[in-house]
mmCIF file with all atom_site columns, C-alpha atoms and ligand atoms in Angstrom:
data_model
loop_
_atom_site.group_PDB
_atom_site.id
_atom_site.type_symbol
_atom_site.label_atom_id
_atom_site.label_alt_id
_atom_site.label_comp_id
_atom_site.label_asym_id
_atom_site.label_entity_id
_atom_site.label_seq_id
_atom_site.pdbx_PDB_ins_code
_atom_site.Cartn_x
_atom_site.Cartn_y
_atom_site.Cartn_z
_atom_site.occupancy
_atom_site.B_iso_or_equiv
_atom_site.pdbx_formal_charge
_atom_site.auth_seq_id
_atom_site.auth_comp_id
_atom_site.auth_asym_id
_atom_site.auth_atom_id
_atom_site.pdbx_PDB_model_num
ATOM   1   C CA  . UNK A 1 1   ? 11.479  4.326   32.389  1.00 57.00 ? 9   UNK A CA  1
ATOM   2   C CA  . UNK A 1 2   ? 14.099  4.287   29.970  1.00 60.00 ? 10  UNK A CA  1
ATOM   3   C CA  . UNK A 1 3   ? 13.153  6.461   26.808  1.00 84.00 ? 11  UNK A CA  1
ATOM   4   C CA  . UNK A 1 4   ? 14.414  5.556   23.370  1.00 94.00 ? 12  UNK A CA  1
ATOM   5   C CA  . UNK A 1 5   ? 13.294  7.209   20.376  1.00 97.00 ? 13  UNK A CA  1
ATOM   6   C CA  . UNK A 1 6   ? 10.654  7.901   17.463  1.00 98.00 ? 14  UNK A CA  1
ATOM   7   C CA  . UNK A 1 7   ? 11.382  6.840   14.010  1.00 98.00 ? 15  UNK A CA  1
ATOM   8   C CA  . UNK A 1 8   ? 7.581   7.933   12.344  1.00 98.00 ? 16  UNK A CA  1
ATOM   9   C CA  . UNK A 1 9   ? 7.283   7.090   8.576   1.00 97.00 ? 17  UNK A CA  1
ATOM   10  C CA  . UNK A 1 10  ? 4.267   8.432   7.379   1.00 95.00 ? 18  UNK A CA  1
ATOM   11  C CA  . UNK A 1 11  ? 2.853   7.952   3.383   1.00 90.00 ? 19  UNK A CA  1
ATOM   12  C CA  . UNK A 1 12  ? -0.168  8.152   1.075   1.00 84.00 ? 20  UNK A CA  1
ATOM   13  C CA  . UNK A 1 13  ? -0.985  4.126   1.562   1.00 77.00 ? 21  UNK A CA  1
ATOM   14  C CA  . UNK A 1 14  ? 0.529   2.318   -1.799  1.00 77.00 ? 22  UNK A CA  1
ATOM   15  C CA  . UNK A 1 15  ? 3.532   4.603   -1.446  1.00 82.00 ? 23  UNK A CA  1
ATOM   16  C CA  . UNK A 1 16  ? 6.013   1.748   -0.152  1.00 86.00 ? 24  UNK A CA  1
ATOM   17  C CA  . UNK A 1 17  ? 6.340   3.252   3.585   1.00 91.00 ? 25  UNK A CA  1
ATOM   18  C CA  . UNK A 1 18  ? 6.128   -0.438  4.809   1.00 91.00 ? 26  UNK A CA  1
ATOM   19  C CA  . UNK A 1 19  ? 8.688   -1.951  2.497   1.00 94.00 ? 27  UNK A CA  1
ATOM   20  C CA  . UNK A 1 20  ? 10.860  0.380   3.725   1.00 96.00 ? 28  UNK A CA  1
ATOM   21  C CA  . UNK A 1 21  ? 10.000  0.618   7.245   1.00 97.00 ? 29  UNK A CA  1
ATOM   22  C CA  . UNK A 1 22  ? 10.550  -3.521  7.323   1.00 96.00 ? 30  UNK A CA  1
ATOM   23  C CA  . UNK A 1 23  ? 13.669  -2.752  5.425   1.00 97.00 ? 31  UNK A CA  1
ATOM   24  C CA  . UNK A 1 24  ? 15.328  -1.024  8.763   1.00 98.00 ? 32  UNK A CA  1
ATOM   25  C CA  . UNK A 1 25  ? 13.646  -3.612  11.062  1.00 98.00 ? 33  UNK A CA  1
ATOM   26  C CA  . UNK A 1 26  ? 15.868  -5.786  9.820   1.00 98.00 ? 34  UNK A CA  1
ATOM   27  C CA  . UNK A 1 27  ? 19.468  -4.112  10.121  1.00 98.00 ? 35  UNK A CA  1
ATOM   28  C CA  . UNK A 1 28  ? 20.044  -4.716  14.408  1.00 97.00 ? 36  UNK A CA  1
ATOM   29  C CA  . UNK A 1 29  ? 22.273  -2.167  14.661  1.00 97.00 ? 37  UNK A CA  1
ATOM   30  C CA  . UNK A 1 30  ? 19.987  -0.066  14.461  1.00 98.00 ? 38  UNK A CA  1
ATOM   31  C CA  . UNK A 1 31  ? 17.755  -1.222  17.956  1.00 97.00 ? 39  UNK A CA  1
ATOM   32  C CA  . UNK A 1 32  ? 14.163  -0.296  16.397  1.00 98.00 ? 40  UNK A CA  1
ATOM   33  C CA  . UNK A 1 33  ? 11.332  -2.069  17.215  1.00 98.00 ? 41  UNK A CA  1
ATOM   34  C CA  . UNK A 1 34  ? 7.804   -1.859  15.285  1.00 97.00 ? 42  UNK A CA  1
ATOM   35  C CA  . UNK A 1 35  ? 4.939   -0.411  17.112  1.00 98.00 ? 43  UNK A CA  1
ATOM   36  C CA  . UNK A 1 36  ? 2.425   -2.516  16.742  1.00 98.00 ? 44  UNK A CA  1
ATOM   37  C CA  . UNK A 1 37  ? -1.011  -0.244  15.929  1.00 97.00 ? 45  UNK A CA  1
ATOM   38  C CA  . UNK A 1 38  ? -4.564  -0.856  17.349  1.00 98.00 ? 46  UNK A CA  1
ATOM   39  C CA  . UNK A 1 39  ? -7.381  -0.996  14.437  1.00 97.00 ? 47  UNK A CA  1
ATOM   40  C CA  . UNK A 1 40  ? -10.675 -2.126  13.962  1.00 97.00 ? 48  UNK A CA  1
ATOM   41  C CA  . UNK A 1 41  ? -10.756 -2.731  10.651  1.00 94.00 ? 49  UNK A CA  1
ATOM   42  C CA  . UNK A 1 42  ? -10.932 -6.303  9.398   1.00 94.00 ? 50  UNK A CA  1
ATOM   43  C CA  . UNK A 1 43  ? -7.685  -8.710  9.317   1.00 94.00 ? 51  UNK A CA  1
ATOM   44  C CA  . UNK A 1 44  ? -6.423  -9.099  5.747   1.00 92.00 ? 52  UNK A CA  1
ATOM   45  C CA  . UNK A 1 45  ? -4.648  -11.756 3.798   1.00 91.00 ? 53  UNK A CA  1
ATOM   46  C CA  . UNK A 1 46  ? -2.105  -13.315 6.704   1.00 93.00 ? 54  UNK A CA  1
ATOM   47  C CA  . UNK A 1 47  ? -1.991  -10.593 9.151   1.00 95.00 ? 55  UNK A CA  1
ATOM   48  C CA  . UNK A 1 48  ? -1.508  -11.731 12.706  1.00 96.00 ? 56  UNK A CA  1
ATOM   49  C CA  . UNK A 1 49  ? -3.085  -10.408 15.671  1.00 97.00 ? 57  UNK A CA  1
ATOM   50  C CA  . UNK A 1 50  ? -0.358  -9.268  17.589  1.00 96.00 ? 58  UNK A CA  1
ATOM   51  C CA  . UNK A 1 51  ? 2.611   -8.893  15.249  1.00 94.00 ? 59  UNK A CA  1
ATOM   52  C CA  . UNK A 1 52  ? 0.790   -6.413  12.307  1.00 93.00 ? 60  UNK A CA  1
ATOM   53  C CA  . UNK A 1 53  ? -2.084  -5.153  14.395  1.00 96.00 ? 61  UNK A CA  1
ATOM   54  C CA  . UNK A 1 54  ? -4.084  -5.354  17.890  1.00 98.00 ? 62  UNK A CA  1
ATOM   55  C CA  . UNK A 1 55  ? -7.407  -6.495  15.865  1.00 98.00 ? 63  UNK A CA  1
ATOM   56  C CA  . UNK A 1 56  ? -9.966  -4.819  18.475  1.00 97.00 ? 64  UNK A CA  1
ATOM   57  C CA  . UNK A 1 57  ? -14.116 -4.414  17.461  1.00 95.00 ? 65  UNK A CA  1
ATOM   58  C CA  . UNK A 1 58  ? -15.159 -0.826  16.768  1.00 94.00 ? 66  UNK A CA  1
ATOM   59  C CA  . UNK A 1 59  ? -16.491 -0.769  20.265  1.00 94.00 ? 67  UNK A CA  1
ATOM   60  C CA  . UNK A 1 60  ? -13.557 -1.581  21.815  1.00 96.00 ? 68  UNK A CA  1
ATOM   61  C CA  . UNK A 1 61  ? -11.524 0.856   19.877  1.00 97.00 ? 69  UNK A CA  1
ATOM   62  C CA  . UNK A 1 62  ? -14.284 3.454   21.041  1.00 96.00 ? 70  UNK A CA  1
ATOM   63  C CA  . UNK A 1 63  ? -13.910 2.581   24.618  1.00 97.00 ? 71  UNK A CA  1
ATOM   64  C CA  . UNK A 1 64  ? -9.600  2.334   24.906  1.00 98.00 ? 72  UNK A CA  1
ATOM   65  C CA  . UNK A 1 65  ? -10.329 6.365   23.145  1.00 97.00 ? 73  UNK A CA  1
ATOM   66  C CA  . UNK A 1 66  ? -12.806 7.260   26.337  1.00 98.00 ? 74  UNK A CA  1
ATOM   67  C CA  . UNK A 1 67  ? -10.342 5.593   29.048  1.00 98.00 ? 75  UNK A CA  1
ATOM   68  C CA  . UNK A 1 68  ? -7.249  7.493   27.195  1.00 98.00 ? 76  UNK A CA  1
ATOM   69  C CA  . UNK A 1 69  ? -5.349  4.908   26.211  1.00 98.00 ? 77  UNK A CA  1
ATOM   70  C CA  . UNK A 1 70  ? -4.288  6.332   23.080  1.00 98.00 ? 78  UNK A CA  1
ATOM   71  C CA  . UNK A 1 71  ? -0.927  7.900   22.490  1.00 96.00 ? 79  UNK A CA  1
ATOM   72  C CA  . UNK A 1 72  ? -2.612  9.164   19.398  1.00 97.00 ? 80  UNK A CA  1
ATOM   73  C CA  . UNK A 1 73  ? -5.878  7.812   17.071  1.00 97.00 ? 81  UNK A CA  1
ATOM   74  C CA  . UNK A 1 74  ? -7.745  8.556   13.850  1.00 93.00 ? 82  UNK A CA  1
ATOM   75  C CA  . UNK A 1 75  ? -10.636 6.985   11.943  1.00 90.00 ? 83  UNK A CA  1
ATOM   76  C CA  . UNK A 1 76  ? -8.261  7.463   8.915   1.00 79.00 ? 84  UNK A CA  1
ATOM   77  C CA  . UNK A 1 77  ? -11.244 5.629   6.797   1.00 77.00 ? 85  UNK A CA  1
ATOM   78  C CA  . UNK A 1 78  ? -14.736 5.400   7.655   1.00 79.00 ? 86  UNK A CA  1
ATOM   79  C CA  . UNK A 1 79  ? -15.754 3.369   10.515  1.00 79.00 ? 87  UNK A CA  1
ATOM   80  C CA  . UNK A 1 80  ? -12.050 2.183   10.496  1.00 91.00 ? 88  UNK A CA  1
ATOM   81  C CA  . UNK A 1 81  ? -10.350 3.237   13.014  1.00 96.00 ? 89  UNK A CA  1
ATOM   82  C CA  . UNK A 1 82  ? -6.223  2.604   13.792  1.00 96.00 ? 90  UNK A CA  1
ATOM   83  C CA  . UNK A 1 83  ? -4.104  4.500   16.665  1.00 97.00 ? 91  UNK A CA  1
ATOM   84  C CA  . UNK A 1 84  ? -1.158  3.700   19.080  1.00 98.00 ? 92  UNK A CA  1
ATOM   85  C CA  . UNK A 1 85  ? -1.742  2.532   22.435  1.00 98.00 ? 93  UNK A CA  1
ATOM   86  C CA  . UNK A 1 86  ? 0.165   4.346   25.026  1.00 96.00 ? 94  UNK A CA  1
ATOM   87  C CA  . UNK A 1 87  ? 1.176   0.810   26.123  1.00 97.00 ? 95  UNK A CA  1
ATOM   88  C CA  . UNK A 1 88  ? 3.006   -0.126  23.092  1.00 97.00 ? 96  UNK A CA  1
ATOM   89  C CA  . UNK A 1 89  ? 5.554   2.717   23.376  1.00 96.00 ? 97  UNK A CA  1
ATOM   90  C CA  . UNK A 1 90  ? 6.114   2.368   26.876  1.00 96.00 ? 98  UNK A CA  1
ATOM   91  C CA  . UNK A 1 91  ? 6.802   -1.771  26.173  1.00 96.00 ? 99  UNK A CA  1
ATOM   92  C CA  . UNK A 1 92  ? 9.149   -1.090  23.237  1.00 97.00 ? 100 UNK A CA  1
ATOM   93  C CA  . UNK A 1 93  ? 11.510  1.851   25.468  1.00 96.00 ? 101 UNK A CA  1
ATOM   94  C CA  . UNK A 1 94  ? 10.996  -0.440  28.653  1.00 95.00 ? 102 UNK A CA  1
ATOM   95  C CA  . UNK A 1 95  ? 13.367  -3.301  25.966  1.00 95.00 ? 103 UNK A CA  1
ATOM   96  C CA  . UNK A 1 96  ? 15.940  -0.266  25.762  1.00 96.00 ? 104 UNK A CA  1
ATOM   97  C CA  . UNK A 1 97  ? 14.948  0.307   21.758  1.00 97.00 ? 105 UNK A CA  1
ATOM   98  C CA  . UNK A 1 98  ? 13.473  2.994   19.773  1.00 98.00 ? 106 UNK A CA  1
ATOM   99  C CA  . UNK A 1 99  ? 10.288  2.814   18.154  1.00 98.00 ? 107 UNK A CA  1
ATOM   100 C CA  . UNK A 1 100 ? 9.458   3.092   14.421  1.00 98.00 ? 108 UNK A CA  1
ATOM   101 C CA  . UNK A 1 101 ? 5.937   3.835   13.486  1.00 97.00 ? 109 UNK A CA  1
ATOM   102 C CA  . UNK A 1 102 ? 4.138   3.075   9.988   1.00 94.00 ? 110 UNK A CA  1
ATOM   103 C CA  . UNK A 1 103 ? 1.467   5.200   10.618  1.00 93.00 ? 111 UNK A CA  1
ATOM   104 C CA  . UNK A 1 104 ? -0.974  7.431   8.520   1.00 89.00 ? 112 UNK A CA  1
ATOM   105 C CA  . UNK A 1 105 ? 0.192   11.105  8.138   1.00 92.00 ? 113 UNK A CA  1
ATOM   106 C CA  . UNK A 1 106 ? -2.519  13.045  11.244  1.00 93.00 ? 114 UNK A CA  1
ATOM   107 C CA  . UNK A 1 107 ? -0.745  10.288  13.174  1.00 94.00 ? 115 UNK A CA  1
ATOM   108 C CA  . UNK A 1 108 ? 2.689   10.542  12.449  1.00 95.00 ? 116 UNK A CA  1
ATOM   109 C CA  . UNK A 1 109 ? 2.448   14.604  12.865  1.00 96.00 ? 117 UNK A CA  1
ATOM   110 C CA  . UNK A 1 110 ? 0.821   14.159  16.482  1.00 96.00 ? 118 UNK A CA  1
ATOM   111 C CA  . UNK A 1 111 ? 3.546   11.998  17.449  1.00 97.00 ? 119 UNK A CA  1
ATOM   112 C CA  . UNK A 1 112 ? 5.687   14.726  16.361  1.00 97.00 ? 120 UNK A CA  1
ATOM   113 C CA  . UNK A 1 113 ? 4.742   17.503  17.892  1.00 96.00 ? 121 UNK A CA  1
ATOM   114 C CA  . UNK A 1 114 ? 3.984   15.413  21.046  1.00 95.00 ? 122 UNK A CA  1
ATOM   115 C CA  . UNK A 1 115 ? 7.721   14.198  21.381  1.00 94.00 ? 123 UNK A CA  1
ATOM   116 C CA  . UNK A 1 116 ? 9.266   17.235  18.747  1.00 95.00 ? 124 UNK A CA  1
ATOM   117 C CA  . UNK A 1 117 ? 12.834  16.733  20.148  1.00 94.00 ? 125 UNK A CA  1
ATOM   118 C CA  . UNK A 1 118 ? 12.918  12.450  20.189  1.00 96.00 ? 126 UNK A CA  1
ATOM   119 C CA  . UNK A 1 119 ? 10.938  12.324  17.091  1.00 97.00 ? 127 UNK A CA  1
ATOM   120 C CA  . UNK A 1 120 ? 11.943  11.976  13.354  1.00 98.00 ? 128 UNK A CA  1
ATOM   121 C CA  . UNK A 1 121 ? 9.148   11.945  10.935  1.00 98.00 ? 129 UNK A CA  1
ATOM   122 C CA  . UNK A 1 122 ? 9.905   11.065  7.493   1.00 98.00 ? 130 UNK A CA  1
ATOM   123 C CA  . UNK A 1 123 ? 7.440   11.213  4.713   1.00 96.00 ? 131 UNK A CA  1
ATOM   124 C CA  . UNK A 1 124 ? 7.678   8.760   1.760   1.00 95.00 ? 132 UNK A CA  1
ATOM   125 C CA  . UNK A 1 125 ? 6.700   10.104  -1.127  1.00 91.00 ? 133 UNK A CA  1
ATOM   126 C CA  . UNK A 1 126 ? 5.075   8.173   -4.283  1.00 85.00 ? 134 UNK A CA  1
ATOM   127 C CA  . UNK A 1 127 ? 6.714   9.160   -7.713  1.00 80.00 ? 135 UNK A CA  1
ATOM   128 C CA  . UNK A 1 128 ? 3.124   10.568  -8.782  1.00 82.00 ? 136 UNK A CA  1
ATOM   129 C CA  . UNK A 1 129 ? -0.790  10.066  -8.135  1.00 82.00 ? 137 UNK A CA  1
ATOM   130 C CA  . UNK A 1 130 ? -1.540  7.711   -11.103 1.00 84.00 ? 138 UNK A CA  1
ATOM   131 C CA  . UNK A 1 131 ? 1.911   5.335   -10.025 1.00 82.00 ? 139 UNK A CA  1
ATOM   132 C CA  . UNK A 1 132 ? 0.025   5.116   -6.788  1.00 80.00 ? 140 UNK A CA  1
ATOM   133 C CA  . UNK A 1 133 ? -3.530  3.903   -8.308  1.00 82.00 ? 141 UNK A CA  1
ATOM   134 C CA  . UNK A 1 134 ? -1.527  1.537   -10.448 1.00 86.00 ? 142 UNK A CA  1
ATOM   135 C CA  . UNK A 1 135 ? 0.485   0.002   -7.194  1.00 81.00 ? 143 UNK A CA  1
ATOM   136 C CA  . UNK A 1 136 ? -2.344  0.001   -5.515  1.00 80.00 ? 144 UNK A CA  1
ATOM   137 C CA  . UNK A 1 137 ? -4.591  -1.812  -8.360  1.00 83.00 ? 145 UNK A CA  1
ATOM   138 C CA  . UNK A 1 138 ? -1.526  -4.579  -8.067  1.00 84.00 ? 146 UNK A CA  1
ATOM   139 C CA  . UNK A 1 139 ? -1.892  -5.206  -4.569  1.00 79.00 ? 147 UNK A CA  1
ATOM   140 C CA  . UNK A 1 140 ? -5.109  -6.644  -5.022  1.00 77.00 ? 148 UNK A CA  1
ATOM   141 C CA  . UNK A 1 141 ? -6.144  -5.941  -1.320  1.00 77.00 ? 149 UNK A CA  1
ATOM   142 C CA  . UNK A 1 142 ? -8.324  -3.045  -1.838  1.00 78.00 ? 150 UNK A CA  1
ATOM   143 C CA  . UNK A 1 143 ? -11.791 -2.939  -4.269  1.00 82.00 ? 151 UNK A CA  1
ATOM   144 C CA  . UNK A 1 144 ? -12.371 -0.290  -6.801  1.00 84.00 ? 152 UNK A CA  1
ATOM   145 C CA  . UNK A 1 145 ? -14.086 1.481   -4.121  1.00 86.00 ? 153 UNK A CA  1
ATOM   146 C CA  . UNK A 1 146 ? -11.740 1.432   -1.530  1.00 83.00 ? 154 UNK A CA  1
ATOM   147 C CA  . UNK A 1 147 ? -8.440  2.332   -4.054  1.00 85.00 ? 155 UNK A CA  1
ATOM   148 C CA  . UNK A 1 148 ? -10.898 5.540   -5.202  1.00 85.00 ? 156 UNK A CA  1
ATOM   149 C CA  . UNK A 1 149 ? -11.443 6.490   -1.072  1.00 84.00 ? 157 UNK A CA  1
ATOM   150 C CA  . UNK A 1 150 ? -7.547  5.794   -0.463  1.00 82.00 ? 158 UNK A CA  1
ATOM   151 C CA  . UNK A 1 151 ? -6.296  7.934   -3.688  1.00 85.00 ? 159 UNK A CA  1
ATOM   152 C CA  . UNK A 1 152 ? -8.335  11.057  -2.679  1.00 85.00 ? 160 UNK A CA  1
ATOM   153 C CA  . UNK A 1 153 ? -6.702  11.197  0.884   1.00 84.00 ? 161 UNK A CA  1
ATOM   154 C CA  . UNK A 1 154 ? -3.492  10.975  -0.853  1.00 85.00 ? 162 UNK A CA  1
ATOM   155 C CA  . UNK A 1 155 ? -3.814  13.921  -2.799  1.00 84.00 ? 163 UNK A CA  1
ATOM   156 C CA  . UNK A 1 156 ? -4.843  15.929  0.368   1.00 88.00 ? 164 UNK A CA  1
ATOM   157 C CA  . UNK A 1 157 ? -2.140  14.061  2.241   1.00 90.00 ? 165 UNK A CA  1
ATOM   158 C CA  . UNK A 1 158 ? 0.723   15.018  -0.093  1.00 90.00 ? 166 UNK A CA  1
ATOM   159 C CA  . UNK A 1 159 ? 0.280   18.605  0.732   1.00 91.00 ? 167 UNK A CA  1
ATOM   160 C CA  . UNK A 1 160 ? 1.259   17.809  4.324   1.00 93.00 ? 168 UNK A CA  1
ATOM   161 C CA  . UNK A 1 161 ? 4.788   16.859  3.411   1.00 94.00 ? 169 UNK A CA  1
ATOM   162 C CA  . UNK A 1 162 ? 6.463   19.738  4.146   1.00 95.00 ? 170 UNK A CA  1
ATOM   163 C CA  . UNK A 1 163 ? 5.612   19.474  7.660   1.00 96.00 ? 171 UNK A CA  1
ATOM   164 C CA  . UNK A 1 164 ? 8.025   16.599  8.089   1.00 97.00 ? 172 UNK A CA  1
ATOM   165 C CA  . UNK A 1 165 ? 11.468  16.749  8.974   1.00 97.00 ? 173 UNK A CA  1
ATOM   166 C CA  . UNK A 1 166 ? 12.787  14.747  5.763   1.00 97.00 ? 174 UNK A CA  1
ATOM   167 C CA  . UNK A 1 167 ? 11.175  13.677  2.558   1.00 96.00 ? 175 UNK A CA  1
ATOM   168 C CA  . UNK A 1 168 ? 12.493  10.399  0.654   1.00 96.00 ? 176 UNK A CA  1
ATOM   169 C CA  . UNK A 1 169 ? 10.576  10.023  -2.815  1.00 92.00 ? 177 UNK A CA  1
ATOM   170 C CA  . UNK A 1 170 ? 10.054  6.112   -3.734  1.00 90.00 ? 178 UNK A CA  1
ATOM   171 C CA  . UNK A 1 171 ? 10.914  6.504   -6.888  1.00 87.00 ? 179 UNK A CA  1
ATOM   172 C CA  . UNK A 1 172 ? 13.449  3.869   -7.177  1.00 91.00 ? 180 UNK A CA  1
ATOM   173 C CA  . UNK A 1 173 ? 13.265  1.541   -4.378  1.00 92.00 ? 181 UNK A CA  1
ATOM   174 C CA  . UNK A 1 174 ? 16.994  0.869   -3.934  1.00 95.00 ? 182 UNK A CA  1
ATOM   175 C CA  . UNK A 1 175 ? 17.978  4.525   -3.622  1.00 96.00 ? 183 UNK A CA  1
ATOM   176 C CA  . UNK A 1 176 ? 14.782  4.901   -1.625  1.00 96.00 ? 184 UNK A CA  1
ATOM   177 C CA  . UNK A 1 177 ? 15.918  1.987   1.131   1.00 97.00 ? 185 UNK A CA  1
ATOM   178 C CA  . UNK A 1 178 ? 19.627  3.906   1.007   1.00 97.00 ? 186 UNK A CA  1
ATOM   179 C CA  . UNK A 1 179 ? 18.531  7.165   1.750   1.00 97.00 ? 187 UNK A CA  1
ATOM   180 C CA  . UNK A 1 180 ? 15.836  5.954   4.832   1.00 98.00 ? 188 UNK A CA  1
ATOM   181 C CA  . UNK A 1 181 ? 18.920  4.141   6.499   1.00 98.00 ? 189 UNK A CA  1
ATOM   182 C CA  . UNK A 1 182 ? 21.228  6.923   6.414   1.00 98.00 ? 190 UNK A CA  1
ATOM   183 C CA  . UNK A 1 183 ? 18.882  9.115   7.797   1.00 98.00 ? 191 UNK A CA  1
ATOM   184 C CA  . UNK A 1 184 ? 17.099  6.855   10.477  1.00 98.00 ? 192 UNK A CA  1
ATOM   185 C CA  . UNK A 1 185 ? 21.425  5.578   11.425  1.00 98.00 ? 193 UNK A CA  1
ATOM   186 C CA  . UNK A 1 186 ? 22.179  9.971   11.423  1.00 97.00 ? 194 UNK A CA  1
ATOM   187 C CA  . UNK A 1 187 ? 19.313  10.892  13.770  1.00 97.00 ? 195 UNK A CA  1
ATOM   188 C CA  . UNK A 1 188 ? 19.997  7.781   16.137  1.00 96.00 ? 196 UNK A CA  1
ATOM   189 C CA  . UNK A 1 189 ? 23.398  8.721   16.268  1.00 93.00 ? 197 UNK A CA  1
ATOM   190 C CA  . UNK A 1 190 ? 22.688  12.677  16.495  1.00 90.00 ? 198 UNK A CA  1
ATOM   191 C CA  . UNK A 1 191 ? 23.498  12.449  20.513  1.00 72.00 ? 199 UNK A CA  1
ATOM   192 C CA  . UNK A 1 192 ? 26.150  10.987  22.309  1.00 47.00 ? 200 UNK A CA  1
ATOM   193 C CA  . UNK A 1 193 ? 23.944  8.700   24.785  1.00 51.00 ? 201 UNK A CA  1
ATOM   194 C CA  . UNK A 1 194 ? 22.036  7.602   21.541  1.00 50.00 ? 202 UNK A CA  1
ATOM   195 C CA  . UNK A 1 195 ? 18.500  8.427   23.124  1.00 51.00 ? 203 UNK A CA  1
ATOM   196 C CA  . UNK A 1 196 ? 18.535  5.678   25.318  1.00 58.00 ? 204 UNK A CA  1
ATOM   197 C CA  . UNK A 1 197 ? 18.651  6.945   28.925  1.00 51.00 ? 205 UNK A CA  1
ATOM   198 C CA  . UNK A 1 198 ? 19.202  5.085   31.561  1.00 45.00 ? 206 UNK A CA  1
HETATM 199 P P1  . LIG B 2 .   ? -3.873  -0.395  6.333   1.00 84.46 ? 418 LIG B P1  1
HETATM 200 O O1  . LIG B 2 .   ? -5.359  -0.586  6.437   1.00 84.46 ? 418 LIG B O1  1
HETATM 201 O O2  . LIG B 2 .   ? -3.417  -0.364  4.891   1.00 84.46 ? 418 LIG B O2  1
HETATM 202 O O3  . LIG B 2 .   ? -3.105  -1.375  7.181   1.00 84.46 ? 418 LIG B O3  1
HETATM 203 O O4  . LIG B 2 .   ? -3.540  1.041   6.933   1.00 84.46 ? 418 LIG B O4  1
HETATM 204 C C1  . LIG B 2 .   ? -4.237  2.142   6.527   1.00 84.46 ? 418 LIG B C1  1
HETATM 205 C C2  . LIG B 2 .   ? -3.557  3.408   7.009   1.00 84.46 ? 418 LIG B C2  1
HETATM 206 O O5  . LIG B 2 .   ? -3.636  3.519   8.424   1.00 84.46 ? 418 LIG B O5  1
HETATM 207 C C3  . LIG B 2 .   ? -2.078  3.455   6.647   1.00 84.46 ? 418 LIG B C3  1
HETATM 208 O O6  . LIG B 2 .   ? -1.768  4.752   6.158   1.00 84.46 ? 418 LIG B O6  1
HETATM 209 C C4  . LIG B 2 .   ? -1.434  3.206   7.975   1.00 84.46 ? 418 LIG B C4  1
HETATM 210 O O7  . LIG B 2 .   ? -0.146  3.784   7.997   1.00 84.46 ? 418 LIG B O7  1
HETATM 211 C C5  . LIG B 2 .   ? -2.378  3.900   8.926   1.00 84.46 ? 418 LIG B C5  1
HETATM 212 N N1  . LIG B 2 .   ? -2.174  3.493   10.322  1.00 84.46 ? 418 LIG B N1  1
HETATM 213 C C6  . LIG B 2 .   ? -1.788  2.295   10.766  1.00 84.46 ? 418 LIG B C6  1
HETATM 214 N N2  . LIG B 2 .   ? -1.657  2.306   12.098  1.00 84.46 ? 418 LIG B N2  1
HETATM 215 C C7  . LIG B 2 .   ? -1.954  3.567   12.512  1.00 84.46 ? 418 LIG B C7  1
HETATM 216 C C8  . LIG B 2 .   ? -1.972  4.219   13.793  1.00 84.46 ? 418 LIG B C8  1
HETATM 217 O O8  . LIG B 2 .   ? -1.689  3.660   14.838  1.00 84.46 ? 418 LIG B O8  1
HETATM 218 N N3  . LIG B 2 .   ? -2.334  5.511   13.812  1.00 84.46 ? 418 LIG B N3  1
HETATM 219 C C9  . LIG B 2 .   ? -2.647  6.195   12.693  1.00 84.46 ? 418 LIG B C9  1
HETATM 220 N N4  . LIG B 2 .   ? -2.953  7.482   12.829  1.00 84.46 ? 418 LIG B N4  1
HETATM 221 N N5  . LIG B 2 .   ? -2.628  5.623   11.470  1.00 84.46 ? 418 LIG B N5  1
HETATM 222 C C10 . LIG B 2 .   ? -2.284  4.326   11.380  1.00 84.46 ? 418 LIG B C10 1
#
C-alpha cells in the first residue's frame, strides 16, 4: 500500500475550518484529497451522498463501530454520530495522495496520535466565542437550539488547542488561507520522498 499523509484541520464548527480546508483542495500541487466522513445525521441543504458525507442510519453507523470499521468515531452531538472509515484512507493513499480531514477536534487528535509522525493537525481558531454565535446565526443551517449545543462544545473545545501541532486564528480570512498553505506545502515537503512511498 502506498502511504501518503494526514493533513487534520480540526475547529469549533462556525470557525471557517471548511473554507479553508476547500481552499487547499483546490491548489493540485499540493496532491490532497478530502476524506469523505461517515455520519448519521440528516443531509442538509445540497450535500451529496458520497462527495460531503457517507449518509448511513444510526444503526448502520452502530454496526460499521461493532465490525471495526472505523479509523476513528464520535457521537460529537447527540444521537449524531460522524467518524472515518478505515476504507476511505486506504482509497485516498491507494491514488498516491495525502489525505486532509475536516473533522471535529476528539477526531482530529486520535488521528494524531494514531499516525503522530505522518500527521499534521492544525487547529483553526475563531477570533472569539460571540464572532462564532454570530457566524453561526448567518449560516442559517442550525436552530436556536442547535447553535446553543454547538457554542458550548466550542468553549470546551478551544481549550484543546494546544494539543495541536499549529494554530491559525481566522481572524482575517485572507491571512488565514496564506498561513494554512504555507504550512500544509512545509510539512508535505518536510521529507525528501514527500510521504508518498512506493
Ligand atoms: P457538520 O454537522 O457541521 O457537518 O459537522 C459537525 C462536526 O462533526 C464538525 O466539527 C465536523 O468537523 C465533525 N466531523 C465531521 N466528520 C467527522 C469525522 O469523521 N469524525 C469526527 N470525529 N468528527 C467529524
Amino acid at each position: 500500500m502506498q502511504t501518503g499523509k494526514l493533513i487534520v484541520f480540526s475547529a469549533p464548527s462556525g470557525s471557517g475550518k471548511t473554507t479553508i480546508v476547500k481552499h487547499l483542495l483546490k491548489q493540485p500541487e499540493l496532491n490532497l484529497e478530502f476524506s469523505v466522513s461517515a455520519t448519521s445525521r440528516p443531509i442538509r441543504g445540497d450535500e451529496k451522498e458520497g462527495k460531503d458525507y457517507y449518509f448511513l442510519s444510526a444503526e448502520e453507523f452502530k454496526m460499521k463501530i461493532k465490525n471495526d470499521e472505523f479509523l476513528e468515531w464520535e457521537e460529537v452531538y447527540r444521537d449524531n454520530f460522524y467518524g472515518t472509515l478505515k476504507t476511505e484512507v486506504e482509497r485516498i493513499w491507494s491514488l498516491g495522495k495525502h489525505v486532509i480531514f475536516d473533522i471535529d477536534v476528539s477526531g482530529g487528535l486520535r488521528i494524531k496520535r494514531k499516525y503522530p509522525d505522518l500527521t499534521l493537525a492544525v487547529f483553526v481558531k475563531p477570533p472569539s466565542i460571540d464572532e462564532l454565535k454570530i457566524r453561526l446565526k448567518k449560516r442559517k443551517t442550525e436552530d436556536e437550539d442547535k447553535i446553543n449545543m454547538r457554542i458550548a462544545k466550542a468553549s470546551a473545545e478551544l481549550a484543546t488547542a494546544p494539543l495541536f501541532d499549529v494554530t491559525i486564528e481566522n481572524d482575517k480570512l485572507e491571512h488565514a488561507l496564506d498561513e494554512a498553505y504555507d504550512t500544509v506545502n512545509d510539512f508535505l515537503n518536510s521529507e525528501k520522498d514527500n510521504g508518498i512511498k512506493k
